[in-house]
Each structure stands twice: as C-alpha cells, then as structure tokens.
Short mmCIF file of C-alpha atoms and ligand atoms in Angstrom, two decimals:
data_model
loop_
_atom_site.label_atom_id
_atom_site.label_comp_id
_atom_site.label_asym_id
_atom_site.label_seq_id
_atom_site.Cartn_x
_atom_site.Cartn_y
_atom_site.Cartn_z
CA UNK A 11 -12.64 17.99 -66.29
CA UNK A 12 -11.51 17.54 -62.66
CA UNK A 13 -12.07 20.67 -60.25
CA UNK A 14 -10.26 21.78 -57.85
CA UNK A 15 -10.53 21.81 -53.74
CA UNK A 16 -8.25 23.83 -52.00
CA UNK A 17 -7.19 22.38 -48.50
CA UNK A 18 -6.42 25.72 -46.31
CA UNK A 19 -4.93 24.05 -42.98
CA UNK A 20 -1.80 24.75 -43.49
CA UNK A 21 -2.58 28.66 -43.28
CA UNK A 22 -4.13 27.69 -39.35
CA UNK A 23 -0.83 25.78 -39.38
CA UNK A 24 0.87 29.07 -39.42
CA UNK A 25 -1.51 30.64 -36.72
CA UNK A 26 -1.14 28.10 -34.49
CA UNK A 27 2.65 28.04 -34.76
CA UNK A 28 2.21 31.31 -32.50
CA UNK A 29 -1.27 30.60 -31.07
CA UNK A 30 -2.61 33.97 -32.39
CA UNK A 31 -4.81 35.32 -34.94
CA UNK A 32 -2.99 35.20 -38.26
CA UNK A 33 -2.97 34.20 -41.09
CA UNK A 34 -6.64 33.57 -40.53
CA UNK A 35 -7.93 30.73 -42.85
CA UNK A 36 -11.31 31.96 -43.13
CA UNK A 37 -11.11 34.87 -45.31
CA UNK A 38 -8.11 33.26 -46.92
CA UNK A 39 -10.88 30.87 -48.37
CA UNK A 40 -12.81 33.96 -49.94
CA UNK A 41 -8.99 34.60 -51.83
CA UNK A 42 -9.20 31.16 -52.52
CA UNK A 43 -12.48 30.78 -54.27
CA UNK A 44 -11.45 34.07 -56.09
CA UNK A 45 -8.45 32.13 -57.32
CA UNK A 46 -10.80 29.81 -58.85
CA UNK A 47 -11.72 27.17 -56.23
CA UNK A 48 -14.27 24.87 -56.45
CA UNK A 49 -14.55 24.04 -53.39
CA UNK A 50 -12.47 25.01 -49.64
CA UNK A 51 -11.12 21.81 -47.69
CA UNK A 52 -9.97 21.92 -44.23
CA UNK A 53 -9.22 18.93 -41.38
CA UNK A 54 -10.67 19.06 -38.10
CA UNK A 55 -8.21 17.18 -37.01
CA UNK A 56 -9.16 15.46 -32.69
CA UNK A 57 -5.88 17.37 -31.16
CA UNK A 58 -6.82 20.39 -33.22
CA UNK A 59 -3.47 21.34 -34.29
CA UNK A 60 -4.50 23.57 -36.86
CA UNK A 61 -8.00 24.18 -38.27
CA UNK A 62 -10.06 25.10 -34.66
CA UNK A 63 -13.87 24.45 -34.14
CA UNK A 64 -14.55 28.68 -34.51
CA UNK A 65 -13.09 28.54 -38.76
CA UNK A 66 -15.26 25.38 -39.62
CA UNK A 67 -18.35 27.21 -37.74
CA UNK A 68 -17.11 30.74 -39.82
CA UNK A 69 -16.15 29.11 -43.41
CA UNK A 70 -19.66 27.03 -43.31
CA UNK A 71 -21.53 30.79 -42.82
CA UNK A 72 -18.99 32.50 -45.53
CA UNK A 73 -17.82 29.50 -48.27
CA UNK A 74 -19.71 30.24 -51.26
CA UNK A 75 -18.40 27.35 -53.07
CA UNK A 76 -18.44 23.84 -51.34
CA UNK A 77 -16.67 23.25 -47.71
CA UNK A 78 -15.57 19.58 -47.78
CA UNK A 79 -14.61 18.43 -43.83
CA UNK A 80 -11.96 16.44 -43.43
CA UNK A 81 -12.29 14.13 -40.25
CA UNK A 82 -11.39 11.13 -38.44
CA UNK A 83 -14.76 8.97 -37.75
CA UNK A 84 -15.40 9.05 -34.29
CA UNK A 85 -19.15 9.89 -32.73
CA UNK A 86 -17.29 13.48 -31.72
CA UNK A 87 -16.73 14.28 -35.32
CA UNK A 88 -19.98 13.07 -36.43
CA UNK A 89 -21.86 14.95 -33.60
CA UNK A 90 -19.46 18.44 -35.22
CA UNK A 91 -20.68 17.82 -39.14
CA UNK A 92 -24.24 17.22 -38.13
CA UNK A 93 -24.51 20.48 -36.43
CA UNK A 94 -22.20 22.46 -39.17
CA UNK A 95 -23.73 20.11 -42.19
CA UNK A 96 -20.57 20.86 -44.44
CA UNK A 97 -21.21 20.12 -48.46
CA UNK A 98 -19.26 16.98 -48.08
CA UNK A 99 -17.26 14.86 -45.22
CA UNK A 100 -13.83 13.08 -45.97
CA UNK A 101 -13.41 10.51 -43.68
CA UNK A 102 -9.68 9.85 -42.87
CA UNK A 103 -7.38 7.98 -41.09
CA UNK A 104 -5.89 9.95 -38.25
CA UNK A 105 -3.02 9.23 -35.03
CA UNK A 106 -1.85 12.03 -33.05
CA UNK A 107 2.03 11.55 -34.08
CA UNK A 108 1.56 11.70 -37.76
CA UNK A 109 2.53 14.84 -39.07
CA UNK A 110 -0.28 14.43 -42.33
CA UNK A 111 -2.62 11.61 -42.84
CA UNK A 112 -0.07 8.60 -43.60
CA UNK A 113 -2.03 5.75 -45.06
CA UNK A 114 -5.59 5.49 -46.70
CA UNK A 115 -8.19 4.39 -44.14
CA UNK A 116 -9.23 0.60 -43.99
CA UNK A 117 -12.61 0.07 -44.99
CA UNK A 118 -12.72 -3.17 -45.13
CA UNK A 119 -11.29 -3.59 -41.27
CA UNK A 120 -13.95 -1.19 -39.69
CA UNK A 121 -16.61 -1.87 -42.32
CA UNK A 122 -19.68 -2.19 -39.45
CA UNK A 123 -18.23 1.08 -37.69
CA UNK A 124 -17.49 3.48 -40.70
CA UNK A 125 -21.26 1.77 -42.22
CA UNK A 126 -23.16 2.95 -38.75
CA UNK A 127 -21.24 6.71 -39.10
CA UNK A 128 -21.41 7.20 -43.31
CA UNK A 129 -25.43 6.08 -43.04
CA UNK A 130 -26.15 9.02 -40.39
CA UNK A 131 -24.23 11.49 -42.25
CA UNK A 132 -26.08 10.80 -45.39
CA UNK A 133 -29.18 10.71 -43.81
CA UNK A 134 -28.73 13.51 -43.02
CA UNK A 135 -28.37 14.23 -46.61
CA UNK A 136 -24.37 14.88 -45.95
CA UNK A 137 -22.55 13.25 -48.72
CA UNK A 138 -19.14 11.04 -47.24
CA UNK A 139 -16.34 10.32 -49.59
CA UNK A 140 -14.03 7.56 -47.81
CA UNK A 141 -9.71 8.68 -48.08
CA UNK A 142 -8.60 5.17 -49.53
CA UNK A 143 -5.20 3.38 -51.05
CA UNK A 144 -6.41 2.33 -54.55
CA UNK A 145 -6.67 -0.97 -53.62
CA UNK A 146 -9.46 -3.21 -55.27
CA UNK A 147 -10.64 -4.97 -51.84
CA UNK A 148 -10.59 -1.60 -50.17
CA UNK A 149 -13.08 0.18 -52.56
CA UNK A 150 -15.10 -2.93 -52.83
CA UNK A 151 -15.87 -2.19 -48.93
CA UNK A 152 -16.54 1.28 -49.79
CA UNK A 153 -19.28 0.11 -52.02
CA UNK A 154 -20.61 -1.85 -49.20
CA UNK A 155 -19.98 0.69 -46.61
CA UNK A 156 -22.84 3.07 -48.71
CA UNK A 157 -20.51 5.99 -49.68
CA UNK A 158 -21.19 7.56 -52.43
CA UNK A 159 -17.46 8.73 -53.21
CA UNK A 160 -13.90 7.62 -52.39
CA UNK A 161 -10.78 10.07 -52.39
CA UNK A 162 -8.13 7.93 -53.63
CA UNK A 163 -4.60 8.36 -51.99
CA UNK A 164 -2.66 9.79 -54.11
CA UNK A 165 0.60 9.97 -51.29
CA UNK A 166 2.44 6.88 -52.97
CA UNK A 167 2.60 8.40 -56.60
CA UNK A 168 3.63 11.57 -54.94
CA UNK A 169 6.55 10.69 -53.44
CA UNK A 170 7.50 7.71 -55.83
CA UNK A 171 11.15 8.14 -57.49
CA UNK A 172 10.74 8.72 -61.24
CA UNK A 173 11.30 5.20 -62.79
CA UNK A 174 8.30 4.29 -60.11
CA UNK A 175 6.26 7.10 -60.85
CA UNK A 176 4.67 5.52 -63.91
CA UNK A 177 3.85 2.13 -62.11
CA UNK A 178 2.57 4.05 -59.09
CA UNK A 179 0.34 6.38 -61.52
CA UNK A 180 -0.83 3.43 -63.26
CA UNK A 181 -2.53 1.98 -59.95
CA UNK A 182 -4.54 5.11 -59.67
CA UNK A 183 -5.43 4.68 -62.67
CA UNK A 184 -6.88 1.37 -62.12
CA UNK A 185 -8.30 2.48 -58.72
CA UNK A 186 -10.45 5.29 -60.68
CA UNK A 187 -11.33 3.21 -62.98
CA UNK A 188 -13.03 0.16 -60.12
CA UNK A 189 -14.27 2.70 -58.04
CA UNK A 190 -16.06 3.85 -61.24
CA UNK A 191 -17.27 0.54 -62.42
CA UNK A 192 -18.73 -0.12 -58.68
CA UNK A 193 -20.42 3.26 -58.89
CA UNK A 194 -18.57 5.08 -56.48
CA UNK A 195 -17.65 9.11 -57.48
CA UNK A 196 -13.69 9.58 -57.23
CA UNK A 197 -12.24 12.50 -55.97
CA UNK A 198 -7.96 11.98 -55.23
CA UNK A 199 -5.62 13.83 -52.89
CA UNK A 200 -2.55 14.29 -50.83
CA UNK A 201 1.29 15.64 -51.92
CA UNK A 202 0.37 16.83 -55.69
CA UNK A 203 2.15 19.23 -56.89
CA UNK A 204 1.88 21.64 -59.89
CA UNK A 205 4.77 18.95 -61.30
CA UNK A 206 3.04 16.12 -60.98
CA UNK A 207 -0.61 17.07 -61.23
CA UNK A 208 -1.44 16.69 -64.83
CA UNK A 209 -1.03 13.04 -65.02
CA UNK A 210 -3.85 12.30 -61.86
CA UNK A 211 -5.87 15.29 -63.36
CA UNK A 212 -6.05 13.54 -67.03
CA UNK A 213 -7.73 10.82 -65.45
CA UNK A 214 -11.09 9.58 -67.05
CA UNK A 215 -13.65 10.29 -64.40
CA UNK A 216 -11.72 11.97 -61.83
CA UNK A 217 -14.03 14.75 -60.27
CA UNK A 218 -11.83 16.45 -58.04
CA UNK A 219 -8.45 16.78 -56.47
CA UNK A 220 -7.75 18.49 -53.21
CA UNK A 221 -4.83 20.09 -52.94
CA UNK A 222 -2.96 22.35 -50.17
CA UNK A 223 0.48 22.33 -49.14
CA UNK A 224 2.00 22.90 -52.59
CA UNK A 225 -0.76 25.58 -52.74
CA UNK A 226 -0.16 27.49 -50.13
CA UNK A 227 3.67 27.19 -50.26
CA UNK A 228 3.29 28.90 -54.02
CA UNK A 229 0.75 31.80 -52.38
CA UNK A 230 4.06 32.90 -50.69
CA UNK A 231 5.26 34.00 -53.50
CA UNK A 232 2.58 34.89 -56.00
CA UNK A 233 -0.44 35.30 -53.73
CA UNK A 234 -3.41 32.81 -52.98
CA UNK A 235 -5.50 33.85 -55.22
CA UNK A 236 -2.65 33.55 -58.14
CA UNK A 237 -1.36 30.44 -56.83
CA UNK A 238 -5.22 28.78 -57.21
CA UNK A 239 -5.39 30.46 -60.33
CA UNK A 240 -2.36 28.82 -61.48
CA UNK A 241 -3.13 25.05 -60.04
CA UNK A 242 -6.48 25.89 -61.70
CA UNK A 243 -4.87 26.03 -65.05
CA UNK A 244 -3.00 22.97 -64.96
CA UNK A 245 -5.95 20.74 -63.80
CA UNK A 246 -8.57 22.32 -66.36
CA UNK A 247 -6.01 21.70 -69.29
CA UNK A 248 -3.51 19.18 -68.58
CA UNK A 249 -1.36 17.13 -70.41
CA UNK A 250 -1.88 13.92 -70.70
CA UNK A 251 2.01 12.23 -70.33
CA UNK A 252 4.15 14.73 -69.09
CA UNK A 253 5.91 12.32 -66.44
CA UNK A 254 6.88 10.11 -69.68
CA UNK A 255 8.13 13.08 -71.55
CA UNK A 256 10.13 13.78 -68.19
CA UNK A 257 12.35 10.48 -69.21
CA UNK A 258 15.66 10.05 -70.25
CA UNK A 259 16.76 8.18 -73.18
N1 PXP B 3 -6.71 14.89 -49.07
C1 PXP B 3 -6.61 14.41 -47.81
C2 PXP B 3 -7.57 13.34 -47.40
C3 PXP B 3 -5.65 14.91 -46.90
O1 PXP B 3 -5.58 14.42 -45.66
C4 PXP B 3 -4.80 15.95 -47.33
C5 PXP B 3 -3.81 16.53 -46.37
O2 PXP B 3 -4.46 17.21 -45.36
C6 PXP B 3 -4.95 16.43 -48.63
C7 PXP B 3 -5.89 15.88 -49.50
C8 PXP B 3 -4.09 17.54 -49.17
O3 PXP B 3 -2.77 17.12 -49.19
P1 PXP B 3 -1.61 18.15 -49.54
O4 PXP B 3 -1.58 19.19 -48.47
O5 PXP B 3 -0.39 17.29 -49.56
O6 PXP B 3 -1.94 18.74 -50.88
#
C-alpha cells in the first residue's frame, strides 16, 4: 500500500505572496501528519520563492513523521541537507522561470555530477531518491548513479487528455515496474489529484506519492487535516481502473 507525502510549499506560497508570516507551513505540517501523513515534503527551491531556510531548519526539529527535501543538486543544497540531515532528499530539476518543476531530471546527462552529490548524501547515511520521466535509459543511470530510489514523474499522465490518459498511465506502469527490477525503491509525484490518484496508487510496488497542490487547494475548504485525511483514503484503498470506467461507449 502506497503512503502518502504531503508537499506543504504551496502554504509558504501564500506567505510569500505578502512577504509576512502566514499561513506558516511549519505547524501546518503538525495538521498535516494529523491528517494522516506519512511523511511532510517541501522544496528549497535556489531563489527561495516559497519554502525559506528558517521552515526546513523548524520542520526538521518538529516533523514527527519523515521530512523529504526537495532540491536542485548544486554543492549549496548539498552543504543545506548535510547540516539539516532531512529523512530523505529529492533531487530535482530546477530553472528560475518555471513556475513547478517541468521535466524529470537527466540522469544519464549529469551522471558523474549527480554520482559525486548522491554518494555524499548517503554517506552521510541521507537516503536520495532521483525526480525522473519513466524512461528506461533514465532509470538505468539512476542505478548507476547509486540512488537507492527514483520519484517517477507523474506530470505527463496528469495533464494527459482522457483517450491519452491510459497510454500515459501505462508508461508509469512500466517505469515502476524497471525501476523495480533494477532494484531501485519508487516513490511518484507531481499534478495528482484525488481524480486521478487511484490508478498511480494501485501500482505494484509503488511506496509513496507526494502530493500538494490538489492538497492544499481542498484544505480550503474542508481543512488540512480533512483534506489529508481524505487523499489518505483514496491511496490506502483505491480502485484499480477507475480512468477506464471514466470511458464512454
Ligand atoms: N514531487 C516533486 C518532485 C515536485 O517537484 C512536486 C511539486 O513541487 C510534487 C511532487 C508535488 O506536485 P503537486 O503540487 O502537483 O502535487
């Protein structure tokens, strides 16, 4: 059964759309993990447009769960998780003019770079999982690279049409299922949705999905804590074809 990491940057978004002190993230999290989390996510991102330096310090001293950090892999961010030592690092792709992480990052282009930066994190007994397209010659780098999990990129599926959805599902599928047979632990992410997380969550093997926007947007309404609660529920019991059902005729 896949758990569930909740990605809280897009409560600093909020804060820093004023530059003030609320919503503050950090006891936000504690909601969070009352909701059900297994774990709080959040992306130090290099022009620190939301999450700042002060809420990863904070969340590693109050997250009772596991804090996963999100972050580009430069020596700055490397320097930042050795002193913090999250529960896990993400490494991701990141330029200043996206608005979210766009593509997966490539493994296989930077292999000698991402190696040097994964094998002092783990050393330092810091697990990395690597934020990849399912793409076979991407996770065989990962393998190489030492990583003992990939996040697959789950962006495409997300924001397929509906006669793609299936075709788009189906390479996650087969991404999970690779990553698997080369021993890597898989872990998925980015634009699910309580609609379309059942599928992704069904998968065989998938450990777990981090989730935020659609998260937060639902706490609006119903709370955090509810709106974890009900993401929760989906991903603990979901169906297995509910995109299929979804079809006409
Ligand atoms: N995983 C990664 C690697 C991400 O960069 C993001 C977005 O910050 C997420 C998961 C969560 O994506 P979303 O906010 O669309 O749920």
């Amino acid at each position: 059964m896949a758990s569930l990491g909740v990605n809280i940057d897009h409560i600093a978004n909020v804060r820093e759309a004023r530059r003030t002190v609320e919503p503050d993230p950090v006891p936000m999290a504690l909601l969070a993990e009352l909701g059900g989390a297994d774990g709080i996510t959040v992306h130090l991102r290099e022009d620190r447009r939301h999450i700042q330096d002060r809420d990863v310090e904070l969340l590693r001293h109050t997250v009772r769960s596991r804090l996963n950090l999100e972050m580009a892999a430069t020596a700055e961010m490397v320097a930042i998780a050795l002193k913090i030592k999250p529960d896990m690092v993400t490494l991701v792709p990141e330029r200043r003019e996206e608005v979210t992480t766009e593509g997966g990052l490539d493994v296989a282009g930077q292999l000698s770079t991402l190696t040097a930066f994964i094998d002092q994190l783990q050393s330092n007994s810091i697990p990395v999982s690597l934020f990849v397209d399912p793409d076979q010659a991407q996770l065989d780098a990962c393998r190489r690279s030492g990583a003992q999990w990939v996040e697959l990129h789950t962006g495409a599926y997300a924001e397929a049409s509906w006669s793609d959805q299936p075709k788009e599902l189906a390479r996650i599928s087969e991404g999970c299922a690779t990553a698997r047979q080369l021993g890597l632990r898989v872990n998925a992410g980015h634009g699910l949705t309580y609609q379309n997380v059942e599928p992704i969550a069904a998968l065989e093997g998938m450990e777990e999905l981090n989730i935020g926007h659609t998260i937060v947007a639902r706490a609006l309404v119903v709370g955090l804590e509810q709106a974890v609660r009900d993401m929760k529920a989906l991903i603990q019991n979901p169906r297995r074809d509910p995109l299929f059902g979804q079809l006409p005729g």
